[in-house]
Amino acid sequence: MASNHKPSASRPVSRSGIGLTGRPPSGIRPPSGSIRVATGMPPGTARPGSRGGFIGTGGVLSSQIKVADRPVTQQGLSGMKTGIKGPQRQILDKSYYLGLLRAETLAVEIKEFQGQLADYNMELDTLQLKLDSLNVKKESLEAEIAHSQLKQEALLLHEKLDELESHRDQMVAEDKSMGSPMEERERLLKQVKEDNQEIASMERQLTDIKEKINQFNEEIRQLDMDLEEHQGEMNQKYKELKKKEEDMDSFIETFEETKNQELERKAQIEANIVALLEHSSRNINRMKQISSITNQELKIMQDDLNFKSTEMQKSQSTARNLTSDSQRLQLDLQKMELLESKMTEEQHSLKSKIKQMMTDLETFNDLSALKLSGEEKKKKLHQERTVLSTRRNAFKKITEKLNTEYETLKTQLQENETHSQLTNLERKWQHQEQNNFVMKEFIANKSQESDYHSIMKNVNKQIAEYNKTIMDALHSMNRN
């Protein structure tokens, strides 16, 4: 930090070290009204008492610094006046080189601080890797233990044993000697993390147990309601199924008889139609064979023919009706067969449902056994809940105790001189980084401002042109 360097007691105060004073007029140049600004180093980086101006406050360096207002050089010579603005600083005085040396010193200090910080970070990373590997190993062991009830019980016993042994070892260790603050801090942090994880696991288990208890109570209540509703509904359904089964049985029993009757009726009607057709054909043949008949016989035969024609038309219409009835009955027969197959399947399914309902009814009739098992599970879960609540309270007390010890160690660590020095070094390193960055920007800006090569080229070009013009003028004068 720029403001942390102590001023040298043997170094005399320079002519511009107290505030911002005006430069006395030189013997060659008349007095100037401009105020001399400290050069060589940016404000805030010079040591107190040197030619850099006022005492810095130790903050971040400002890059808004103008050196162009300096009217004369350190030796009192006035600068060359040109038509354009010339280079800002062409003479590097003592303060400039002192600033460069100081920047190098600060860079060395920054590298040292960076090395120390890198060592601390490596040590911290090593400890973190060890902690991560232990956590992974712990999680794998917990996963193995979670699949075995015996291992869980053994784990509980081991935890109790480890707790007692750790308490004993802790008391013995406290009696012998206290460990280093870093070791105590690491141990307490690890213990707090483990306790927090175990408390969270216990709370999750307790929540799961509560949910299971509520679920079992809801199932018992639902079973009671279903049993009461099921008994009434089951009797009604049984009666309906019984009635439907009787109807189906009667239909199946009379189906063959009805089918045979309809087939016989159809065959009889077909035989009558054939007989009438044969009789009509014979009568037509007889009429052709008769060559001579009387009018009365013709009239009788005509009436007979009309009657037979009417009967034949009736027989034909009857045959058509019987054919349509036969087709309709065939369709009805197919529908009945399909319905019979469906009813058979439904009957089998209903019988299986009735069998299942009877089995469920026998199971639900033993309501006392169901209630007894539910009460036993409820009591067991209540006991587990009580045990877990007791363990949770014990862990909370242990956690509170460890938190208190952690806060105490944290306070001791903050009061430790090494920790304070490390914190101060980190702050100094950050501040030096800021100063270094600002210094680099300042040097880059001033390097750009002091770049005189372009102006030098322009001046040389103009001088060459002037010399050429003078030589041409001399040659022309000599010729004249």
CSV table of C-alpha atoms in Angstrom, one decimal:
chain,number,residue,atom,x,y,z
A,1,MET,CA,0.0,0.0,0.0
A,2,ALA,CA,1.4,3.3,-1.1
A,3,SER,CA,0.5,5.2,2.1
A,4,ASN,CA,2.0,2.6,4.5
A,5,HIS,CA,5.7,3.5,3.8
A,6,LYS,CA,7.2,5.6,6.6
A,7,PRO,CA,9.0,8.8,5.5
A,8,SER,CA,12.7,8.9,6.0
A,9,ALA,CA,13.7,11.2,8.9
A,10,SER,CA,17.0,12.1,7.3
A,11,ARG,CA,15.5,13.1,3.9
A,12,PRO,CA,15.0,16.9,3.7
A,13,VAL,CA,11.8,18.3,2.4
A,14,SER,CA,12.1,19.3,-1.2
A,15,ARG,CA,11.0,22.7,-2.6
A,16,SER,CA,7.6,21.3,-3.7
A,17,GLY,CA,7.0,18.8,-0.9
A,18,ILE,CA,4.6,21.1,1.1
A,19,GLY,CA,1.3,21.3,-0.7
A,20,LEU,CA,1.2,22.7,-4.2
A,21,THR,CA,3.4,25.8,-4.4
A,22,GLY,CA,4.3,28.0,-7.3
A,23,ARG,CA,7.7,27.6,-8.9
A,24,PRO,CA,10.0,30.7,-8.5
A,25,PRO,CA,10.8,32.4,-11.7
A,26,SER,CA,13.9,31.5,-13.6
A,27,GLY,CA,16.6,33.9,-14.7
A,28,ILE,CA,16.1,33.0,-18.3
A,29,ARG,CA,12.3,32.8,-18.4
A,30,PRO,CA,10.0,35.4,-17.0
A,31,PRO,CA,7.8,34.3,-14.1
A,32,SER,CA,4.9,32.1,-15.1
A,33,GLY,CA,1.5,32.2,-13.6
A,34,SER,CA,1.1,28.4,-13.9
A,35,ILE,CA,1.1,26.3,-10.9
A,36,ARG,CA,3.7,23.5,-10.8
A,37,VAL,CA,2.1,20.0,-10.6
A,38,ALA,CA,4.0,17.2,-9.0
A,39,THR,CA,5.6,14.9,-11.6
A,40,GLY,CA,7.5,11.7,-11.7
A,41,MET,CA,4.8,9.6,-9.9
A,42,PRO,CA,1.0,9.7,-9.7
A,43,PRO,CA,-0.5,11.4,-6.7
A,44,GLY,CA,-1.0,9.1,-3.7
A,45,THR,CA,2.0,6.9,-4.5
A,46,ALA,CA,4.9,9.3,-3.5
A,47,ARG,CA,6.3,9.1,0.0
A,48,PRO,CA,5.6,12.0,2.4
A,49,GLY,CA,8.0,14.8,2.1
A,50,SER,CA,9.2,14.0,-1.5
A,51,ARG,CA,8.5,16.0,-4.6
A,52,GLY,CA,5.2,14.3,-5.3
A,53,GLY,CA,2.8,16.7,-3.5
A,54,PHE,CA,0.5,16.0,-0.6
A,55,ILE,CA,0.4,12.9,1.6
A,56,GLY,CA,-1.7,10.2,0.0
A,57,THR,CA,-4.8,8.7,1.6
A,58,GLY,CA,-4.0,5.1,0.7
A,59,GLY,CA,-6.9,4.7,-1.7
A,60,VAL,CA,-7.0,3.6,-5.3
A,61,LEU,CA,-4.8,5.7,-7.6
A,62,SER,CA,-6.4,8.1,-9.9
A,63,SER,CA,-5.5,7.9,-13.6
A,64,GLN,CA,-6.7,11.5,-14.4
A,65,ILE,CA,-3.3,13.2,-14.2
A,66,LYS,CA,-2.1,16.0,-16.4
A,67,VAL,CA,1.6,16.7,-16.9
A,68,ALA,CA,1.1,19.0,-19.8
A,69,ASP,CA,0.6,22.0,-17.6
A,70,ARG,CA,4.3,22.1,-16.6
A,71,PRO,CA,5.7,25.2,-18.2
A,72,VAL,CA,9.5,24.6,-17.8
A,73,THR,CA,11.9,21.8,-17.2
A,74,GLN,CA,13.7,21.1,-14.0
A,75,GLN,CA,16.8,23.1,-15.2
A,76,GLY,CA,14.6,26.2,-15.9
A,77,LEU,CA,14.8,26.0,-19.7
A,78,SER,CA,11.7,26.9,-21.5
A,79,GLY,CA,10.2,24.3,-23.9
A,80,MET,CA,10.2,24.6,-27.6
A,81,LYS,CA,7.2,26.4,-28.9
A,82,THR,CA,5.7,24.7,-32.0
A,83,GLY,CA,2.4,25.1,-33.8
A,84,ILE,CA,1.1,21.8,-32.4
A,85,LYS,CA,1.2,20.4,-28.9
A,86,GLY,CA,4.6,18.8,-28.3
A,87,PRO,CA,5.6,15.8,-26.1
A,88,GLN,CA,4.5,16.0,-22.5
A,89,ARG,CA,7.6,14.7,-20.8
A,90,GLN,CA,11.0,14.3,-22.5
A,91,ILE,CA,13.2,14.7,-19.4
A,92,LEU,CA,13.0,11.8,-16.9
A,93,ASP,CA,14.0,13.3,-13.6
A,94,LYS,CA,14.9,11.6,-10.3
A,95,SER,CA,11.3,11.2,-9.1
A,96,TYR,CA,10.4,9.3,-12.2
A,97,TYR,CA,13.1,6.6,-11.7
A,98,LEU,CA,12.2,6.5,-8.0
A,99,GLY,CA,8.7,5.7,-9.0
A,100,LEU,CA,9.9,2.9,-11.3
A,101,LEU,CA,12.0,1.4,-8.5
A,102,ARG,CA,9.1,1.6,-6.1
A,103,ALA,CA,6.8,-0.1,-8.6
A,104,GLU,CA,9.3,-2.9,-8.9
A,105,THR,CA,9.5,-3.2,-5.1
A,106,LEU,CA,5.7,-3.4,-4.9
A,107,ALA,CA,5.7,-6.0,-7.7
A,108,VAL,CA,8.1,-8.2,-5.7
A,109,GLU,CA,6.0,-7.8,-2.5
A,110,ILE,CA,2.9,-8.7,-4.5
A,111,LYS,CA,4.6,-11.9,-5.8
A,112,GLU,CA,5.5,-12.9,-2.2
A,113,PHE,CA,2.0,-12.4,-1.0
A,114,GLN,CA,0.7,-14.3,-4.0
A,115,GLY,CA,3.0,-17.2,-3.2
A,116,GLN,CA,1.9,-17.2,0.5
A,117,LEU,CA,-1.8,-17.2,-0.6
A,118,ALA,CA,-1.2,-20.0,-3.1
A,119,ASP,CA,0.4,-22.1,-0.3
A,120,TYR,CA,-2.7,-21.5,1.9
A,121,ASN,CA,-5.0,-22.3,-0.9
A,122,MET,CA,-3.2,-25.6,-1.7
A,123,GLU,CA,-3.4,-26.6,2.0
A,124,LEU,CA,-7.1,-25.8,2.0
A,125,ASP,CA,-7.7,-27.8,-1.2
A,126,THR,CA,-5.9,-30.8,0.3
A,127,LEU,CA,-8.1,-30.7,3.4
A,128,GLN,CA,-11.2,-30.3,1.3
A,129,LEU,CA,-10.3,-33.3,-0.9
A,130,LYS,CA,-9.8,-35.4,2.3
A,131,LEU,CA,-13.1,-34.3,3.6
A,132,ASP,CA,-14.9,-35.1,0.3
A,133,SER,CA,-13.4,-38.6,0.2
A,134,LEU,CA,-14.5,-39.2,3.8
A,135,ASN,CA,-18.0,-38.0,3.0
A,136,VAL,CA,-18.2,-40.4,-0.1
A,137,LYS,CA,-17.0,-43.3,2.1
A,138,LYS,CA,-19.6,-42.4,4.7
A,139,GLU,CA,-22.4,-42.2,2.2
A,140,SER,CA,-21.5,-45.7,0.7
A,141,LEU,CA,-21.4,-47.2,4.2
A,142,GLU,CA,-24.8,-45.6,5.1
A,143,ALA,CA,-26.3,-47.0,1.8
A,144,GLU,CA,-25.1,-50.5,2.7
A,145,ILE,CA,-26.4,-50.2,6.3
A,146,ALA,CA,-29.8,-49.0,5.1
A,147,HIS,CA,-30.6,-52.4,3.4
A,148,SER,CA,-30.1,-54.5,6.5
A,149,GLN,CA,-32.1,-54.3,9.7
A,150,LEU,CA,-29.4,-56.0,11.7
A,151,LYS,CA,-26.8,-53.6,10.4
A,152,GLN,CA,-29.0,-50.7,11.4
A,153,GLU,CA,-29.4,-52.0,14.9
A,154,ALA,CA,-25.7,-52.6,15.1
A,155,LEU,CA,-25.1,-49.1,13.7
A,156,LEU,CA,-27.3,-47.7,16.5
A,157,LEU,CA,-25.3,-49.6,19.1
A,158,HIS,CA,-22.0,-48.6,17.5
A,159,GLU,CA,-23.2,-45.0,17.4
A,160,LYS,CA,-24.0,-45.1,21.1
A,161,LEU,CA,-20.7,-46.7,21.8
A,162,ASP,CA,-18.8,-44.2,19.6
A,163,GLU,CA,-20.6,-41.4,21.3
A,164,LEU,CA,-19.6,-42.6,24.8
A,165,GLU,CA,-16.0,-43.3,23.6
A,166,SER,CA,-15.8,-39.9,21.9
A,167,HIS,CA,-17.1,-38.2,25.1
A,168,ARG,CA,-14.5,-40.1,27.1
A,169,ASP,CA,-11.7,-39.3,24.7
A,170,GLN,CA,-12.8,-35.7,24.6
A,171,MET,CA,-12.7,-35.4,28.4
A,172,VAL,CA,-9.3,-37.1,28.5
A,173,ALA,CA,-8.0,-34.8,25.7
A,174,GLU,CA,-9.3,-31.8,27.5
A,175,ASP,CA,-7.6,-32.9,30.6
A,176,LYS,CA,-4.3,-33.5,28.9
A,177,SER,CA,-4.0,-30.6,26.5
A,178,MET,CA,-5.9,-28.5,24.1
A,179,GLY,CA,-5.3,-29.1,20.4
A,180,SER,CA,-4.3,-26.4,17.9
A,181,PRO,CA,-7.1,-24.0,16.9
A,182,MET,CA,-7.1,-25.2,13.3
A,183,GLU,CA,-7.4,-28.8,14.3
A,184,GLU,CA,-10.2,-28.0,16.7
A,185,ARG,CA,-11.9,-26.0,14.1
A,186,GLU,CA,-11.7,-28.8,11.5
A,187,ARG,CA,-12.9,-31.4,14.0
A,188,LEU,CA,-15.9,-29.3,15.1
A,189,LEU,CA,-16.9,-28.4,11.6
A,190,LYS,CA,-16.8,-32.1,10.6
A,191,GLN,CA,-18.8,-33.0,13.8
A,192,VAL,CA,-21.4,-30.3,13.1
A,193,LYS,CA,-21.9,-31.4,9.5
A,194,GLU,CA,-22.3,-35.0,10.6
A,195,ASP,CA,-24.8,-34.1,13.4
A,196,ASN,CA,-26.8,-31.9,11.0
A,197,GLN,CA,-27.0,-34.7,8.4
A,198,GLU,CA,-28.1,-37.2,11.1
A,199,ILE,CA,-30.7,-34.8,12.5
A,200,ALA,CA,-32.1,-34.2,9.0
A,201,SER,CA,-32.2,-37.9,8.4
A,202,MET,CA,-34.0,-38.5,11.7
A,203,GLU,CA,-36.5,-35.8,10.8
A,204,ARG,CA,-37.2,-37.3,7.4
A,205,GLN,CA,-37.7,-40.8,9.1
A,206,LEU,CA,-40.1,-39.2,11.6
A,207,THR,CA,-42.1,-37.6,8.8
A,208,ASP,CA,-42.3,-40.9,6.9
A,209,ILE,CA,-43.5,-42.7,10.0
A,210,LYS,CA,-46.2,-40.1,10.6
A,211,GLU,CA,-47.4,-40.4,7.0
A,212,LYS,CA,-47.5,-44.2,7.4
A,213,ILE,CA,-49.6,-43.9,10.6
A,214,ASN,CA,-52.1,-41.6,8.9
A,215,GLN,CA,-52.2,-43.9,5.8
A,216,PHE,CA,-52.9,-47.0,8.0
A,217,ASN,CA,-55.6,-45.1,9.9
A,218,GLU,CA,-57.2,-44.0,6.6
A,219,GLU,CA,-57.1,-47.6,5.3
A,220,ILE,CA,-58.8,-49.0,8.4
A,221,ARG,CA,-61.5,-46.4,8.2
A,222,GLN,CA,-62.0,-47.0,4.5
A,223,LEU,CA,-62.2,-50.8,5.1
A,224,ASP,CA,-64.9,-50.3,7.7
A,225,MET,CA,-67.0,-48.2,5.4
A,226,ASP,CA,-66.5,-50.6,2.5
A,227,LEU,CA,-67.5,-53.5,4.6
A,228,GLU,CA,-70.7,-51.8,5.7
A,229,GLU,CA,-71.6,-50.8,2.1
A,230,HIS,CA,-70.5,-54.1,0.6
A,231,GLN,CA,-72.8,-56.2,2.7
A,232,GLY,CA,-76.0,-54.4,1.5
A,233,GLU,CA,-74.9,-54.1,-2.1
A,234,MET,CA,-73.7,-57.7,-2.2
A,235,ASN,CA,-77.2,-59.1,-1.2
A,236,GLN,CA,-78.9,-57.0,-3.8
A,237,LYS,CA,-76.5,-57.9,-6.6
A,238,TYR,CA,-76.8,-61.6,-5.6
A,239,LYS,CA,-80.6,-61.5,-6.0
A,240,GLU,CA,-80.3,-59.8,-9.4
A,241,LEU,CA,-77.8,-62.3,-10.6
A,242,LYS,CA,-79.9,-65.2,-9.4
A,243,LYS,CA,-83.0,-63.9,-11.3
A,244,LYS,CA,-81.0,-63.3,-14.4
A,245,GLU,CA,-79.5,-66.8,-14.2
A,246,GLU,CA,-83.0,-68.4,-13.9
A,247,ASP,CA,-84.2,-66.5,-17.0
A,248,MET,CA,-81.2,-67.6,-18.9
A,249,ASP,CA,-81.6,-71.2,-17.8
A,250,SER,CA,-85.3,-71.2,-18.8
A,251,PHE,CA,-84.5,-69.7,-22.2
A,252,ILE,CA,-81.7,-72.2,-22.8
A,253,GLU,CA,-84.0,-75.1,-21.9
A,254,THR,CA,-86.8,-74.0,-24.2
A,255,PHE,CA,-84.7,-72.9,-27.1
A,256,GLU,CA,-84.3,-76.3,-28.8
A,257,GLU,CA,-88.0,-77.0,-28.5
A,258,THR,CA,-89.0,-73.7,-30.0
A,259,LYS,CA,-86.5,-74.1,-32.7
A,260,ASN,CA,-87.8,-77.5,-33.7
A,261,GLN,CA,-91.4,-76.3,-33.8
A,262,GLU,CA,-90.5,-73.4,-36.1
A,263,LEU,CA,-88.6,-75.7,-38.4
A,264,GLU,CA,-91.5,-78.2,-38.6
A,265,ARG,CA,-93.9,-75.4,-39.4
A,266,LYS,CA,-91.6,-74.2,-42.1
A,267,ALA,CA,-91.3,-77.7,-43.7
A,268,GLN,CA,-95.1,-78.2,-43.6
A,269,ILE,CA,-95.7,-74.9,-45.4
A,270,GLU,CA,-93.2,-75.8,-48.0
A,271,ALA,CA,-94.8,-79.2,-48.6
A,272,ASN,CA,-98.3,-77.5,-49.0
A,273,ILE,CA,-96.8,-75.1,-51.6
A,274,VAL,CA,-95.4,-78.0,-53.6
A,275,ALA,CA,-98.6,-79.9,-53.5
A,276,LEU,CA,-100.7,-76.9,-54.7
A,277,LEU,CA,-98.3,-76.3,-57.5
A,278,GLU,CA,-98.5,-80.0,-58.6
A,279,HIS,CA,-102.3,-79.9,-58.5
A,280,SER,CA,-102.4,-76.7,-60.6
A,281,SER,CA,-100.1,-78.3,-63.1
A,282,ARG,CA,-102.3,-81.4,-63.4
A,283,ASN,CA,-105.4,-79.3,-63.9
A,284,ILE,CA,-103.8,-77.3,-66.7
A,285,ASN,CA,-102.8,-80.5,-68.5
A,286,ARG,CA,-106.4,-81.8,-68.1
A,287,MET,CA,-107.9,-78.6,-69.6
A,288,LYS,CA,-105.6,-79.0,-72.6
A,289,GLN,CA,-106.7,-82.6,-73.1
A,290,ILE,CA,-110.4,-81.7,-73.1
A,291,SER,CA,-111.5,-80.9,-76.6
A,292,SER,CA,-115.0,-80.2,-76.1
A,293,ILE,CA,-116.9,-79.1,-73.0
A,294,THR,CA,-120.2,-77.5,-72.3
A,295,ASN,CA,-120.7,-74.0,-71.3
A,296,GLN,CA,-121.8,-75.1,-67.9
A,297,GLU,CA,-118.8,-77.2,-67.4
A,298,LEU,CA,-116.6,-74.5,-68.8
A,299,LYS,CA,-118.1,-72.1,-66.3
A,300,ILE,CA,-117.6,-74.5,-63.5
A,301,MET,CA,-114.0,-75.1,-64.6
A,302,GLN,CA,-113.5,-71.4,-65.0
A,303,ASP,CA,-114.7,-70.8,-61.4
A,304,ASP,CA,-112.5,-73.7,-60.3
A,305,LEU,CA,-109.6,-72.2,-62.1
A,306,ASN,CA,-110.2,-68.8,-60.6
A,307,PHE,CA,-110.4,-70.3,-57.2
A,308,LYS,CA,-107.3,-72.3,-57.8
A,309,SER,CA,-105.5,-69.2,-59.1
A,310,THR,CA,-106.5,-67.3,-56.0
A,311,GLU,CA,-105.3,-70.2,-53.8
A,312,MET,CA,-102.1,-70.3,-55.8
A,313,GLN,CA,-101.5,-66.6,-55.3
A,314,LYS,CA,-102.2,-67.0,-51.6
A,315,SER,CA,-99.8,-70.0,-51.5
A,316,GLN,CA,-97.1,-67.9,-53.3
A,317,SER,CA,-97.5,-65.0,-50.9
A,318,THR,CA,-97.5,-67.5,-48.0
A,319,ALA,CA,-94.3,-69.0,-49.4
A,320,ARG,CA,-92.7,-65.5,-49.7
A,321,ASN,CA,-93.8,-64.7,-46.2
A,322,LEU,CA,-92.4,-68.0,-45.0
A,323,THR,CA,-89.1,-67.4,-46.8
A,324,SER,CA,-88.8,-63.9,-45.1
A,325,ASP,CA,-89.8,-65.5,-41.8
A,326,SER,CA,-87.2,-68.2,-42.3
A,327,GLN,CA,-84.5,-65.6,-43.0
A,328,ARG,CA,-85.6,-63.5,-40.0
A,329,LEU,CA,-85.6,-66.6,-37.8
A,330,GLN,CA,-82.1,-67.5,-39.1
A,331,LEU,CA,-80.9,-64.0,-38.0
A,332,ASP,CA,-82.7,-64.3,-34.7
A,333,LEU,CA,-81.1,-67.7,-34.3
A,334,GLN,CA,-77.6,-66.3,-34.9
A,335,LYS,CA,-78.3,-63.4,-32.5
A,336,MET,CA,-79.5,-65.9,-29.9
A,337,GLU,CA,-76.4,-68.0,-30.3
A,338,LEU,CA,-74.2,-64.9,-29.9
A,339,LEU,CA,-76.2,-63.8,-26.9
A,340,GLU,CA,-75.9,-67.3,-25.5
A,341,SER,CA,-72.1,-67.2,-25.8
A,342,LYS,CA,-72.1,-63.7,-24.2
A,343,MET,CA,-74.4,-64.8,-21.4
A,344,THR,CA,-72.2,-67.9,-20.8
A,345,GLU,CA,-69.1,-65.7,-20.5
A,346,GLU,CA,-70.9,-63.3,-18.3
A,347,GLN,CA,-72.1,-66.1,-16.1
A,348,HIS,CA,-68.6,-67.5,-15.7
A,349,SER,CA,-67.3,-64.0,-14.8
A,350,LEU,CA,-70.1,-63.4,-12.4
A,351,LYS,CA,-69.5,-66.7,-10.7
A,352,SER,CA,-65.8,-65.9,-10.3
A,353,LYS,CA,-66.7,-62.4,-8.9
A,354,ILE,CA,-69.1,-64.0,-6.5
A,355,LYS,CA,-66.4,-66.4,-5.4
A,356,GLN,CA,-64.0,-63.5,-4.9
A,357,MET,CA,-66.6,-61.6,-3.0
A,358,MET,CA,-67.3,-64.5,-0.7
A,359,THR,CA,-63.6,-64.8,0.0
A,360,ASP,CA,-63.3,-61.1,0.7
A,361,LEU,CA,-66.4,-61.3,2.9
A,362,GLU,CA,-64.8,-64.1,4.9
A,363,THR,CA,-61.7,-62.0,5.3
A,364,PHE,CA,-63.6,-58.8,6.3
A,365,ASN,CA,-65.8,-60.7,8.7
A,366,ASP,CA,-62.8,-61.1,10.9
A,367,LEU,CA,-62.8,-57.4,11.7
A,368,SER,CA,-61.3,-57.8,15.2
A,369,ALA,CA,-58.1,-59.4,13.7
A,370,LEU,CA,-57.7,-56.5,11.3
A,371,LYS,CA,-58.3,-53.9,14.1
A,372,LEU,CA,-55.9,-55.8,16.3
A,373,SER,CA,-53.1,-55.9,13.7
A,374,GLY,CA,-53.7,-52.2,13.0
A,375,GLU,CA,-53.5,-51.3,16.7
A,376,GLU,CA,-50.3,-53.3,17.0
A,377,LYS,CA,-48.7,-51.5,14.1
A,378,LYS,CA,-49.9,-48.2,15.5
A,379,LYS,CA,-48.4,-48.9,18.9
A,380,LYS,CA,-45.1,-50.0,17.3
A,381,LEU,CA,-45.0,-46.8,15.2
A,382,HIS,CA,-45.7,-44.7,18.3
A,383,GLN,CA,-42.9,-46.4,20.2
A,384,GLU,CA,-40.5,-45.7,17.3
A,385,ARG,CA,-41.7,-42.1,17.2
A,386,THR,CA,-41.0,-41.7,20.9
A,387,VAL,CA,-37.5,-43.2,20.5
A,388,LEU,CA,-36.8,-41.0,17.5
A,389,SER,CA,-38.1,-37.9,19.3
A,390,THR,CA,-35.8,-38.7,22.3
A,391,ARG,CA,-32.8,-39.1,20.0
A,392,ARG,CA,-33.7,-36.0,18.1
A,393,ASN,CA,-33.8,-34.0,21.3
A,394,ALA,CA,-30.4,-35.5,22.4
A,395,PHE,CA,-28.9,-34.6,19.0
A,396,LYS,CA,-30.3,-31.1,19.3
A,397,LYS,CA,-28.6,-30.6,22.6
A,398,ILE,CA,-25.3,-32.0,21.3
A,399,THR,CA,-25.6,-29.7,18.3
A,400,GLU,CA,-26.3,-26.7,20.4
A,401,LYS,CA,-23.3,-27.5,22.5
A,402,LEU,CA,-21.1,-28.0,19.4
A,403,ASN,CA,-22.3,-24.7,18.0
A,404,THR,CA,-21.4,-22.9,21.2
A,405,GLU,CA,-17.9,-24.5,21.1
A,406,TYR,CA,-17.7,-23.6,17.4
A,407,GLU,CA,-18.6,-19.9,18.1
A,408,THR,CA,-16.0,-19.9,20.9
A,409,LEU,CA,-13.3,-21.3,18.7
A,410,LYS,CA,-14.3,-18.9,15.9
A,411,THR,CA,-14.0,-16.0,18.3
A,412,GLN,CA,-10.5,-17.3,19.4
A,413,LEU,CA,-9.5,-17.6,15.8
A,414,GLN,CA,-10.6,-14.1,15.0
A,415,GLU,CA,-8.6,-12.9,18.0
A,416,ASN,CA,-5.5,-14.9,16.9
A,417,GLU,CA,-2.6,-12.8,15.7
A,418,THR,CA,-1.7,-15.1,12.9
A,419,HIS,CA,-5.2,-15.0,11.5
A,420,SER,CA,-5.3,-11.2,11.8
A,421,GLN,CA,-1.9,-11.0,10.0
A,422,LEU,CA,-3.2,-13.3,7.2
A,423,THR,CA,-6.3,-11.2,6.8
A,424,ASN,CA,-4.3,-8.0,6.7
A,425,LEU,CA,-1.9,-9.5,4.1
A,426,GLU,CA,-4.8,-10.5,1.9
A,427,ARG,CA,-6.2,-6.9,2.1
A,428,LYS,CA,-2.8,-5.5,1.3
A,429,TRP,CA,-2.4,-7.8,-1.6
A,430,GLN,CA,-5.7,-6.7,-3.0
A,431,HIS,CA,-4.8,-3.1,-2.6
A,432,GLN,CA,-1.4,-3.6,-4.2
A,433,GLU,CA,-3.1,-5.3,-7.1
A,434,GLN,CA,-5.3,-2.3,-7.6
A,435,ASN,CA,-2.3,0.1,-7.3
A,436,ASN,CA,-0.4,-2.0,-9.8
A,437,PHE,CA,-3.2,-2.0,-12.3
A,438,VAL,CA,-3.6,1.7,-12.0
A,439,MET,CA,0.1,2.2,-12.3
A,440,LYS,CA,0.2,0.1,-15.5
A,441,GLU,CA,-2.6,2.2,-17.0
A,442,PHE,CA,-0.8,5.4,-16.0
A,443,ILE,CA,2.5,4.3,-17.5
A,444,ALA,CA,0.8,3.2,-20.7
A,445,ASN,CA,-1.1,6.5,-21.1
A,446,LYS,CA,2.1,8.5,-20.4
A,447,SER,CA,4.1,6.4,-22.8
A,448,GLN,CA,1.5,7.2,-25.5
A,449,GLU,CA,1.7,10.9,-24.6
A,450,SER,CA,5.5,11.0,-24.7
A,451,ASP,CA,5.8,9.3,-28.1
A,452,TYR,CA,7.7,12.0,-30.1
A,453,HIS,CA,8.7,10.0,-33.1
A,454,SER,CA,5.9,11.3,-35.3
A,455,ILE,CA,6.7,14.9,-34.4
A,456,MET,CA,10.4,14.3,-34.9
A,457,LYS,CA,9.7,12.9,-38.4
A,458,ASN,CA,7.5,15.9,-39.2
A,459,VAL,CA,10.2,18.3,-38.0
A,460,ASN,CA,13.0,16.6,-39.9
A,461,LYS,CA,10.8,16.6,-43.0
A,462,GLN,CA,10.2,20.4,-42.6
A,463,ILE,CA,13.9,21.1,-42.0
A,464,ALA,CA,14.8,19.1,-45.1
A,465,GLU,CA,12.2,21.1,-47.1
A,466,TYR,CA,13.5,24.4,-45.6
A,467,ASN,CA,17.2,23.5,-46.5
A,468,LYS,CA,16.2,22.5,-50.0
A,469,THR,CA,14.3,25.8,-50.4
A,470,ILE,CA,17.4,27.8,-49.1
A,471,MET,CA,19.7,25.8,-51.4
A,472,ASP,CA,17.5,26.5,-54.4
A,473,ALA,CA,17.4,30.2,-53.5
A,474,LEU,CA,21.2,30.4,-53.1
A,475,HIS,CA,21.7,28.6,-56.5
A,476,SER,CA,19.3,31.1,-58.2
A,477,MET,CA,21.1,34.0,-56.6
A,478,ASN,CA,24.5,32.7,-57.7
A,479,ARG,CA,23.3,32.3,-61.3
A,480,ASN,CA,22.0,35.9,-61.3
